């Protein structure tokens, strides 16, 4: 596709000029796993679908271009993408990883990669001194999430990449929360991007998928070998469904951003709320870096209630907003990280970063902002009444 087109146009047109046989405006689903060879020593470019598959290829080409990479690899989930990436490393290798990390990534490193002799140190990746203090001769890469989830900590991608390059380390960025519509880390010096495409790229809570995007010929060739050898590839129907979601990414991200900012402002002024973590608020410590390296904000943010007793009634009283895990879909979801997404992270690490029993994470959907505020406002009010009633009864006893 034309590189000079703006990202909105490229997203809307994913796959639309790619099927010369029929002119179909969206690329068809090719289910074939085997492809006929024209003659001995010749190939159409497709041999066996684990290696390369037509529908998946269109998705991969689009993903590479959107992230300004050289190659992309579609995987059966975000975790499959991470496992494929981590398979670059082996016995004795060491990684430096964001402290406030997606729970599944932590579990993969500690339960699985550790068996293959790969170790990790967890630090605040925005602190170059902290990075330097854990670096060893065996260190091979820095793995960052920015913003982190759930605490929305921001890392200066360019600063980390510069530091990493000076020590010949790879920089791997999980770009799930901002998507290439708002942030393109490869342009800031990163080497590998990973996405849980299950989230914003798919956007509708109906397809599980992961993407890897690489920069550089050598790294791209190595990743192609891992992708094909491990085989956790995305199927043709899921590839199609993911492209269908990506076509509306620009519109969705704009609405996710504006809704989440309005809700963050609303909660900031609410008497039951102790703290709001949203990098789009000027008082957020990462506000300036975020503004410099990204063109917008994700729809995820988190907040702490003043009293942990609020959590249960809030989750019981929200109606439009669903109490559910996951994030990045058109529907608003609220989750309780300590017992859900982050349960696999040891309490000491959770406490150190501030993921405690008063923290709720909000994945703001694309519903009308007034309905979202009304739903949350009602749940907060019901929670306040229940707590005050309980306190009054406790006082009488
Ligand atoms: C969900 C998520 C993952 C894992 O992706 P799956 O598609 O669920 O396997 C990895 N990183 C981040 C930031 C996520 O939110």
XYZ file of C-alpha atoms and ligand atoms in Angstrom:
412
model
C 0.000 0.000 0.000
C 1.025 3.600 -0.608
C 3.376 4.657 2.214
C 2.413 8.297 1.785
C -1.217 7.738 2.753
C -2.145 8.847 6.235
C -2.592 6.121 8.805
C -6.409 6.428 8.864
C -6.520 5.690 5.127
C -4.057 2.822 5.352
C -6.069 1.245 8.164
C -9.395 1.537 6.345
C -7.893 0.021 3.190
C -6.126 -3.009 4.710
C -6.267 -5.780 2.135
C -8.500 -3.883 -0.253
C -6.236 -3.882 -3.325
C -4.675 -7.266 -2.738
C -6.948 -9.727 -4.550
C -6.398 -9.123 -8.279
C -8.283 -12.313 -9.205
C -11.657 -10.937 -8.101
C -11.140 -7.318 -7.054
C -12.831 -8.112 -3.724
C -12.628 -4.983 -1.544
C -11.731 -7.066 1.465
C -9.244 -9.857 1.220
C -10.790 -13.355 1.210
C -10.170 -16.137 3.704
C -7.881 -18.764 2.183
C -8.254 -21.922 4.220
C -5.785 -23.988 2.174
C -2.906 -25.436 4.157
C -1.079 -26.738 1.044
C -0.289 -24.977 -2.226
C 0.373 -26.534 -5.627
C 3.859 -25.955 -7.065
C 3.944 -24.830 -10.735
C 6.878 -27.189 -11.333
C 9.923 -28.654 -9.649
C 11.930 -25.922 -7.947
C 9.122 -23.363 -8.284
C 6.681 -21.983 -5.758
C 3.850 -19.442 -5.844
C 5.419 -18.037 -2.688
C 3.117 -20.269 -0.645
C 4.034 -23.870 0.197
C 2.544 -24.796 3.556
C 0.379 -22.490 5.633
C 2.332 -22.623 8.877
C 5.208 -20.986 7.017
C 3.137 -18.558 4.961
C -0.566 -18.243 4.335
C -2.311 -15.746 1.995
C -4.820 -14.137 4.378
C -2.289 -13.995 7.188
C 0.283 -12.486 4.805
C -1.957 -9.526 3.997
C -2.395 -8.880 7.711
C 1.359 -9.212 8.329
C 2.277 -6.834 5.526
C -0.181 -4.252 6.867
C 1.081 -4.658 10.440
C 4.730 -4.231 9.401
C 3.883 -1.046 7.532
C 1.712 0.409 10.301
C 4.514 -0.045 12.846
C 7.250 1.126 10.421
C 8.888 -2.304 10.637
C 10.485 -4.628 8.107
C 8.471 -7.768 8.845
C 5.495 -8.882 10.912
C 4.392 -12.259 12.238
C 0.821 -13.017 13.264
C 0.483 -15.403 16.190
C -2.370 -17.277 17.829
C -2.325 -14.954 20.876
C -0.301 -12.199 22.464
C 1.301 -14.798 24.730
C 2.254 -16.916 21.689
C 3.893 -13.806 20.211
C 5.817 -13.241 23.446
C 6.927 -16.852 23.623
C 8.137 -16.688 20.037
C 10.108 -13.512 20.800
C 11.565 -14.891 24.036
C 12.732 -17.964 22.082
C 15.477 -15.700 20.713
C 17.073 -16.259 24.120
C 18.487 -19.339 25.796
C 20.566 -20.807 28.580
C 22.265 -18.108 30.663
C 20.653 -15.123 28.943
C 19.263 -12.308 31.061
C 16.501 -9.785 30.350
C 15.631 -6.455 31.952
C 11.868 -6.031 32.175
C 9.326 -3.365 33.226
C 8.361 -3.725 36.863
C 4.628 -3.018 36.428
C 4.223 -5.766 33.878
C 1.307 -7.613 32.266
C 0.760 -10.627 34.579
C 0.882 -13.197 31.773
C 4.275 -11.960 30.590
C 5.633 -12.234 34.118
C 4.258 -15.780 34.402
C 5.770 -16.790 31.036
C 9.190 -15.515 32.119
C 9.133 -16.958 35.630
C 7.384 -20.296 35.033
C 8.428 -21.223 31.502
C 11.447 -19.249 30.270
C 13.217 -19.870 33.586
C 13.221 -23.591 32.708
C 15.262 -22.751 29.621
C 17.780 -20.820 31.689
C 16.505 -17.336 30.804
C 16.343 -14.995 33.805
C 14.808 -11.553 34.223
C 15.236 -8.524 36.491
C 12.239 -6.254 37.021
C 12.885 -2.525 37.316
C 11.301 0.836 36.628
C 12.412 1.073 32.993
C 12.148 4.857 33.050
C 15.059 4.966 35.489
C 18.307 4.599 33.512
C 20.300 4.147 36.716
C 18.043 1.267 37.702
C 18.564 -0.283 34.256
C 22.324 0.098 34.603
C 22.315 -1.378 38.120
C 20.817 -4.694 36.971
C 22.699 -4.982 33.675
C 25.052 -7.970 33.466
C 27.408 -9.311 30.807
C 24.685 -11.891 29.977
C 21.956 -9.266 29.515
C 20.484 -9.518 26.015
C 17.427 -7.255 25.910
C 15.175 -4.721 27.621
C 11.446 -5.436 27.578
C 9.184 -2.446 28.134
C 5.522 -1.713 28.370
C 4.549 1.925 28.105
C 2.090 2.823 29.436
C 2.144 -0.051 31.903
C -1.026 -1.698 32.949
C -2.634 -1.081 35.392
C -0.626 1.829 36.829
C -0.046 3.655 33.560
C 3.641 4.333 34.164
C 5.367 5.888 31.168
C 8.839 4.971 29.902
C 10.880 7.221 27.645
C 11.269 4.811 24.716
C 13.968 6.775 22.915
C 16.112 7.114 26.052
C 15.905 3.371 26.769
C 16.690 2.485 23.134
C 19.750 4.749 23.124
C 20.987 3.204 26.362
C 20.245 -0.325 25.117
C 22.064 0.250 21.814
C 25.144 1.534 23.616
C 25.327 -1.879 25.348
C 24.278 -3.903 22.280
C 20.972 -4.919 23.834
C 17.714 -5.361 21.934
C 14.727 -3.239 22.928
C 11.380 -5.023 22.854
C 8.244 -2.923 23.317
C 4.763 -4.197 24.137
C 2.687 -1.643 22.220
C -0.703 -3.201 22.999
C -2.138 -0.233 24.881
C -1.434 2.553 22.393
C -1.355 0.711 19.037
C 0.549 2.140 16.034
C -2.235 4.692 15.645
C -0.868 6.568 18.674
C 2.698 5.277 19.150
C 5.345 3.704 16.887
C 8.329 2.595 19.003
C 10.351 1.264 16.033
C 10.614 4.889 14.851
C 12.115 5.729 18.253
C 14.817 3.067 17.994
C 13.159 -0.128 19.239
C 13.924 -3.472 17.562
C 10.832 -5.588 18.209
C 7.161 -4.762 18.827
C 4.720 -7.170 20.365
C 0.947 -6.727 20.402
C -1.838 -8.536 22.039
C -4.019 -7.892 18.975
C -6.839 -9.358 21.047
C -7.150 -5.872 22.532
C -7.404 -2.628 20.505
C -6.303 -3.945 17.102
C -9.108 -6.517 17.040
C -11.179 -4.170 19.128
C -14.373 -6.178 19.595
C -13.508 -8.781 22.248
C -14.069 -11.515 19.660
C -10.686 -12.595 18.316
C -7.579 -13.807 20.163
C -4.390 -12.847 18.319
C -0.848 -11.587 18.683
C 1.535 -9.707 16.420
C 5.309 -9.380 16.288
C 6.903 -6.617 14.218
C 10.658 -6.539 13.666
C 13.187 -4.031 12.390
C 16.274 -5.109 10.459
C 16.867 -7.903 7.942
C 18.815 -10.217 10.235
C 16.386 -10.034 13.144
C 13.409 -10.406 10.786
C 14.930 -13.545 9.241
C 15.611 -15.017 12.672
C 12.055 -14.280 13.806
C 10.656 -15.936 10.665
C 12.502 -19.124 11.615
C 11.139 -19.009 15.172
C 7.581 -18.251 14.018
C 7.607 -21.173 11.598
C 9.422 -23.557 13.948
C 7.272 -22.896 17.007
C 4.116 -22.826 14.907
C 1.864 -20.710 17.132
C 0.582 -18.942 14.007
C -2.748 -17.178 13.452
C -5.374 -19.007 11.403
C -6.935 -17.536 8.239
C -10.374 -16.766 9.707
C -8.867 -15.051 12.736
C -6.515 -13.130 10.434
C -9.522 -11.912 8.460
C -11.432 -10.952 11.595
C -8.444 -9.065 12.963
C -8.088 -7.069 9.719
C -11.779 -6.270 9.844
C -11.299 -4.857 13.327
C -8.193 -2.887 12.343
C -10.028 -1.043 9.590
C -11.869 1.033 12.245
C -8.906 1.427 14.631
C -8.513 5.185 14.076
C -12.145 6.003 14.871
C -12.207 3.723 17.873
C -8.957 5.024 19.383
C -10.131 8.623 19.101
C -13.317 7.767 20.987
C -11.519 5.578 23.549
C -9.175 8.475 24.241
C -11.814 11.177 24.637
C -14.092 8.971 26.770
C -11.254 7.897 29.053
C -10.048 11.465 29.550
C -13.543 12.684 30.449
C -14.033 9.827 32.894
C -10.631 10.468 34.463
C -11.595 14.109 35.045
C -14.950 13.064 36.451
C -13.387 10.582 38.900
C -10.696 13.042 39.958
C -13.388 15.311 41.316
C -15.353 12.543 43.059
C -15.358 12.322 46.870
C -14.964 8.497 46.945
C -11.818 8.494 44.799
C -8.307 8.797 46.233
C -6.219 8.814 43.070
C -6.576 8.602 39.287
C -3.773 7.186 37.108
C -4.165 8.575 33.598
C -1.153 9.770 31.569
C -3.381 12.342 29.854
C -3.781 14.273 33.122
C -1.158 17.045 33.410
C -0.291 16.032 36.988
C 0.650 12.494 35.850
C 4.458 12.068 36.171
C 4.675 10.674 32.629
C 2.532 13.373 30.998
C 5.349 15.158 29.145
C 7.132 12.050 27.879
C 3.832 10.548 26.794
C 2.994 13.723 24.854
C 6.371 13.712 23.172
C 6.457 10.080 22.051
C 2.767 9.382 21.374
C 0.085 11.284 19.520
C -2.704 10.285 21.891
C -3.828 8.356 24.950
C -5.099 4.844 25.397
C -8.607 4.157 26.723
C -7.222 2.361 29.777
C -6.719 4.004 33.107
C -6.952 3.030 36.733
C -8.046 4.628 39.962
C -7.911 4.015 43.680
C -10.992 4.300 45.853
C -10.516 5.852 49.296
C -11.754 2.744 51.085
C -11.321 -0.856 49.835
C -14.901 -1.556 50.940
C -16.062 0.418 47.893
C -14.695 -2.160 45.446
C -17.226 -4.965 45.885
C -20.391 -2.801 45.683
C -19.029 -0.794 42.718
C -18.438 -4.005 40.749
C -21.912 -5.253 41.757
C -23.727 -2.037 40.762
C -22.136 -1.202 37.414
C -24.498 -2.293 34.616
C -23.457 -0.747 31.317
C -19.819 -1.217 32.298
C -19.138 -4.961 32.575
C -17.077 -6.480 35.374
C -14.709 -8.516 33.204
C -11.044 -9.049 32.392
C -9.439 -7.967 29.157
C -9.262 -4.524 27.646
C -9.304 -2.609 24.399
C -12.742 -3.566 23.090
C -15.660 -1.344 22.121
C -17.471 -2.386 25.313
C -16.428 -0.818 28.617
C -14.942 -3.296 31.081
C -13.808 -2.863 34.643
C -11.446 -5.226 36.389
C -9.879 -5.691 39.803
C -6.174 -6.323 39.086
C -5.120 -7.748 42.493
C -7.422 -10.748 42.172
C -7.605 -11.011 38.361
C -5.019 -9.938 35.813
C -2.185 -9.572 38.341
C -2.876 -12.513 40.668
C 0.254 -14.310 39.394
C 2.543 -11.464 40.403
C 3.903 -11.887 43.949
C 2.395 -9.609 46.594
C 5.788 -7.950 47.290
C 6.098 -6.829 43.661
C 2.433 -5.747 43.517
C 2.887 -3.716 46.704
C 6.139 -2.198 45.458
C 4.408 -0.803 42.374
C 1.126 0.040 44.099
C -1.279 -2.581 42.720
C -3.286 -2.924 45.944
C -6.826 -3.804 47.046
C -8.134 -0.274 46.370
C -7.116 -0.242 42.714
C -9.625 -0.709 39.888
C -8.744 -0.739 36.202
C -11.090 0.682 33.642
C -11.011 -0.168 29.920
C -13.237 2.570 28.562
C -15.308 1.597 25.549
C -16.877 3.687 22.823
C -20.328 4.119 24.410
C -21.741 7.624 24.906
C -19.784 9.429 27.614
C -22.947 10.568 29.455
C -24.138 6.964 29.825
C -20.741 5.884 31.140
C -20.610 8.692 33.695
C -24.204 7.960 34.771
C -23.442 4.242 35.237
C -20.273 4.815 37.239
C -21.842 7.657 39.235
C -24.772 5.431 40.179
C -22.479 2.569 41.256
C -20.348 4.922 43.380
C -23.457 6.395 45.027
C -24.916 2.952 45.812
C -21.564 1.885 47.250
C -21.437 5.002 49.449
C -24.975 4.340 50.777
C -24.160 0.696 51.582
C -20.948 1.600 53.414
C -22.606 4.388 55.399
C -25.504 2.100 56.337
C -23.070 -0.603 57.478
C -21.096 1.965 59.519
C -24.286 3.297 61.157
C -25.406 -0.234 62.092
C -21.930 -1.081 63.352
C -22.056 2.073 65.487
C -25.369 1.029 67.115
C -24.203 -2.504 67.971
C -3.483 -9.168 26.982
C -2.076 -8.750 26.956
C -1.063 -9.649 26.605
C -1.346 -11.105 26.279
O -2.083 -11.230 25.089
P -3.163 -12.402 24.804
O -3.700 -12.018 23.482
O -4.162 -12.364 25.912
O -2.419 -13.680 24.789
C 0.238 -9.170 26.552
N 0.529 -7.887 26.857
C -0.424 -7.005 27.217
C -0.051 -5.613 27.543
C -1.758 -7.406 27.285
O -2.688 -6.527 27.655
